[in-house]
CSV table of C-alpha atoms in Angstrom, one decimal:
chain,number,residue,atom,x,y,z
A,8,MET,CA,0.2,0.2,0.0
A,9,ALA,CA,1.3,3.4,-0.8
A,10,LEU,CA,1.5,5.6,2.0
A,11,ALA,CA,3.0,8.9,0.2
A,12,THR,CA,-1.0,9.9,-0.7
A,13,ARG,CA,-3.5,12.1,0.1
A,14,ALA,CA,-5.1,9.4,2.5
A,15,ASN,CA,-1.8,9.3,4.1
A,16,VAL,CA,-2.8,9.7,8.1
A,17,GLY,CA,-0.2,12.4,8.4
A,18,PHE,CA,-1.6,14.6,5.7
A,19,LEU,CA,-4.9,14.1,6.8
A,20,LEU,CA,-4.3,15.2,10.6
A,21,ALA,CA,-2.5,18.3,9.0
A,22,LYS,CA,-5.1,18.8,6.6
A,23,ALA,CA,-8.0,18.0,9.4
A,24,SER,CA,-5.7,20.7,11.8
A,25,GLN,CA,-5.5,23.3,8.9
A,26,ARG,CA,-9.2,24.0,8.1
A,27,TRP,CA,-10.3,23.7,11.7
A,28,ASN,CA,-7.8,27.1,12.7
A,29,GLU,CA,-9.5,28.1,9.6
A,30,LEU,CA,-12.8,28.1,10.6
A,31,LEU,CA,-11.3,29.1,14.2
A,32,TYR,CA,-10.4,32.8,12.8
A,33,GLU,CA,-13.4,33.1,10.7
A,34,ARG,CA,-15.3,33.1,13.8
A,35,PHE,CA,-12.9,34.4,16.1
A,36,VAL,CA,-13.2,37.8,13.4
A,37,ARG,CA,-16.5,37.8,12.5
A,38,ALA,CA,-16.6,38.0,16.8
A,39,GLY,CA,-14.2,41.3,17.2
A,40,PHE,CA,-11.1,39.5,17.8
A,41,ALA,CA,-9.2,39.3,15.0
A,42,GLU,CA,-5.8,39.7,16.4
A,43,VAL,CA,-6.8,35.7,17.8
A,44,ARG,CA,-4.6,33.3,16.0
A,45,PRO,CA,-5.5,29.9,16.7
A,46,ALA,CA,-2.0,29.2,17.2
A,47,TYR,CA,-2.5,31.2,20.5
A,48,GLY,CA,-4.5,28.1,21.8
A,49,SER,CA,-1.2,26.8,23.0
A,50,LEU,CA,-1.0,29.1,25.7
A,51,LEU,CA,-4.1,30.6,26.2
A,52,LEU,CA,-5.9,27.6,27.2
A,53,PRO,CA,-3.3,26.8,30.0
A,54,LEU,CA,-3.5,30.2,30.9
A,55,TYR,CA,-7.3,30.3,30.7
A,56,GLU,CA,-6.5,26.9,33.4
A,57,GLU,CA,-4.2,29.2,35.3
A,58,ASP,CA,-3.3,32.4,34.9
A,59,GLY,CA,-0.1,33.6,35.8
A,60,LEU,CA,2.2,30.6,34.7
A,61,ARG,CA,5.5,31.3,35.0
A,62,VAL,CA,7.6,30.6,31.5
A,63,GLY,CA,9.1,27.7,31.7
A,64,GLU,CA,5.4,26.1,33.7
A,65,LEU,CA,3.9,27.7,30.5
A,66,ALA,CA,6.0,26.0,27.7
A,67,ARG,CA,5.7,22.4,29.6
A,68,ARG,CA,1.3,22.7,29.7
A,69,ALA,CA,1.4,23.9,26.3
A,70,GLY,CA,4.2,21.0,24.9
A,71,LEU,CA,6.3,24.3,23.7
A,72,SER,CA,10.2,24.9,24.2
A,73,LYS,CA,10.7,27.6,26.1
A,74,GLN,CA,12.1,29.4,22.8
A,75,THR,CA,9.2,29.1,21.0
A,76,LEU,CA,7.1,30.1,23.7
A,77,THR,CA,8.9,33.0,24.6
A,78,THR,CA,8.3,34.0,20.4
A,79,MET,CA,4.7,33.4,21.0
A,80,VAL,CA,4.3,35.8,24.5
A,81,ARG,CA,5.8,38.7,22.1
A,82,LEU,CA,3.3,38.0,19.5
A,83,LEU,CA,0.6,37.8,22.5
A,84,GLU,CA,1.7,40.8,24.2
A,85,ARG,CA,2.1,42.8,20.7
A,86,ASP,CA,-1.5,41.6,20.4
A,87,GLY,CA,-2.6,42.7,23.8
A,88,LEU,CA,-3.7,39.6,25.0
A,89,VAL,CA,-0.8,38.9,27.6
A,90,THR,CA,1.9,41.0,30.1
A,91,ARG,CA,4.9,39.8,31.3
A,92,ARG,CA,5.6,40.5,35.2
A,93,PRO,CA,8.2,39.6,37.8
A,94,ASP,CA,7.5,36.7,39.9
A,95,PRO,CA,6.9,38.2,43.2
A,96,GLN,CA,8.4,35.2,44.8
A,97,ASP,CA,11.8,34.2,42.7
A,98,ALA,CA,12.8,37.7,40.7
A,99,ARG,CA,14.8,36.0,38.5
A,100,ALA,CA,11.8,34.7,37.0
A,101,THR,CA,8.8,36.0,34.3
A,102,ARG,CA,4.9,35.1,35.2
A,103,ILE,CA,3.1,35.6,32.0
A,104,HIS,CA,-0.8,37.0,32.9
A,105,LEU,CA,-3.9,37.6,30.7
A,106,THR,CA,-4.8,41.0,29.7
A,107,ALA,CA,-8.4,42.1,30.0
A,108,ARG,CA,-8.4,42.1,26.5
A,109,ALA,CA,-7.8,38.0,26.5
A,110,ARG,CA,-10.6,37.6,29.5
A,111,ARG,CA,-13.2,39.2,27.2
A,112,PHE,CA,-12.2,36.7,24.5
A,113,ARG,CA,-12.9,33.8,27.1
A,114,PRO,CA,-16.2,33.2,26.5
A,115,VAL,CA,-16.2,33.6,22.4
A,116,ALA,CA,-13.4,31.1,22.9
A,117,GLU,CA,-15.6,28.8,24.0
A,118,SER,CA,-18.4,29.5,21.8
A,119,VAL,CA,-16.6,29.2,19.0
A,120,LEU,CA,-14.8,25.8,20.5
A,121,ALA,CA,-18.6,24.2,21.5
A,122,GLU,CA,-20.3,25.5,17.7
A,123,LEU,CA,-17.2,23.6,16.1
A,124,GLU,CA,-17.1,20.3,18.6
A,125,GLU,CA,-20.9,19.9,17.7
A,126,LEU,CA,-20.0,20.3,13.7
A,127,VAL,CA,-17.6,17.6,14.2
A,128,ALA,CA,-19.2,15.4,17.1
A,129,PRO,CA,-15.7,13.8,18.3
A,130,SER,CA,-16.1,10.7,20.0
A,131,ASP,CA,-14.2,9.9,23.2
A,132,GLU,CA,-12.4,7.2,21.3
A,133,LEU,CA,-11.2,9.6,18.3
A,134,LYS,CA,-9.9,11.9,21.4
A,135,ALA,CA,-8.2,9.6,23.2
A,136,MET,CA,-6.3,8.5,19.5
A,137,LEU,CA,-5.7,11.9,18.9
A,138,LYS,CA,-4.0,12.4,22.5
A,139,GLY,CA,-2.0,9.3,22.0
A,140,VAL,CA,-0.6,10.5,18.7
A,141,ILE,CA,0.0,13.9,20.4
A,142,GLU,CA,2.3,11.8,23.0
A,143,LEU,CA,4.4,9.7,20.6
């Protein structure tokens, strides 16, 4: 069986992710949040779970290298979604905090994600398989 085709699981995952991100962004723009890129979810979602994370912990939860995270934090700062503050317990460390704009975006994100999940209707089995791919 030929694997270098558009039926390859890697191709399908990449194209599904690309389309998902297009749908997210279209809805974010319609809701008045054109500055929020789908890739920002890697940082926003962990910060919605716990605001004010240290850079290293945020990188771990986002599954990103510290270098990539630093670049993304700069972009989110530029777009008014996060701020960096010194850690009060350790002056060498930095914590990342959501701005008021990012907190106003959260219900939009939750609504958009609920709408898209309803369209896709992912099973628990599919979610488990995708998590398994992430953990490879």
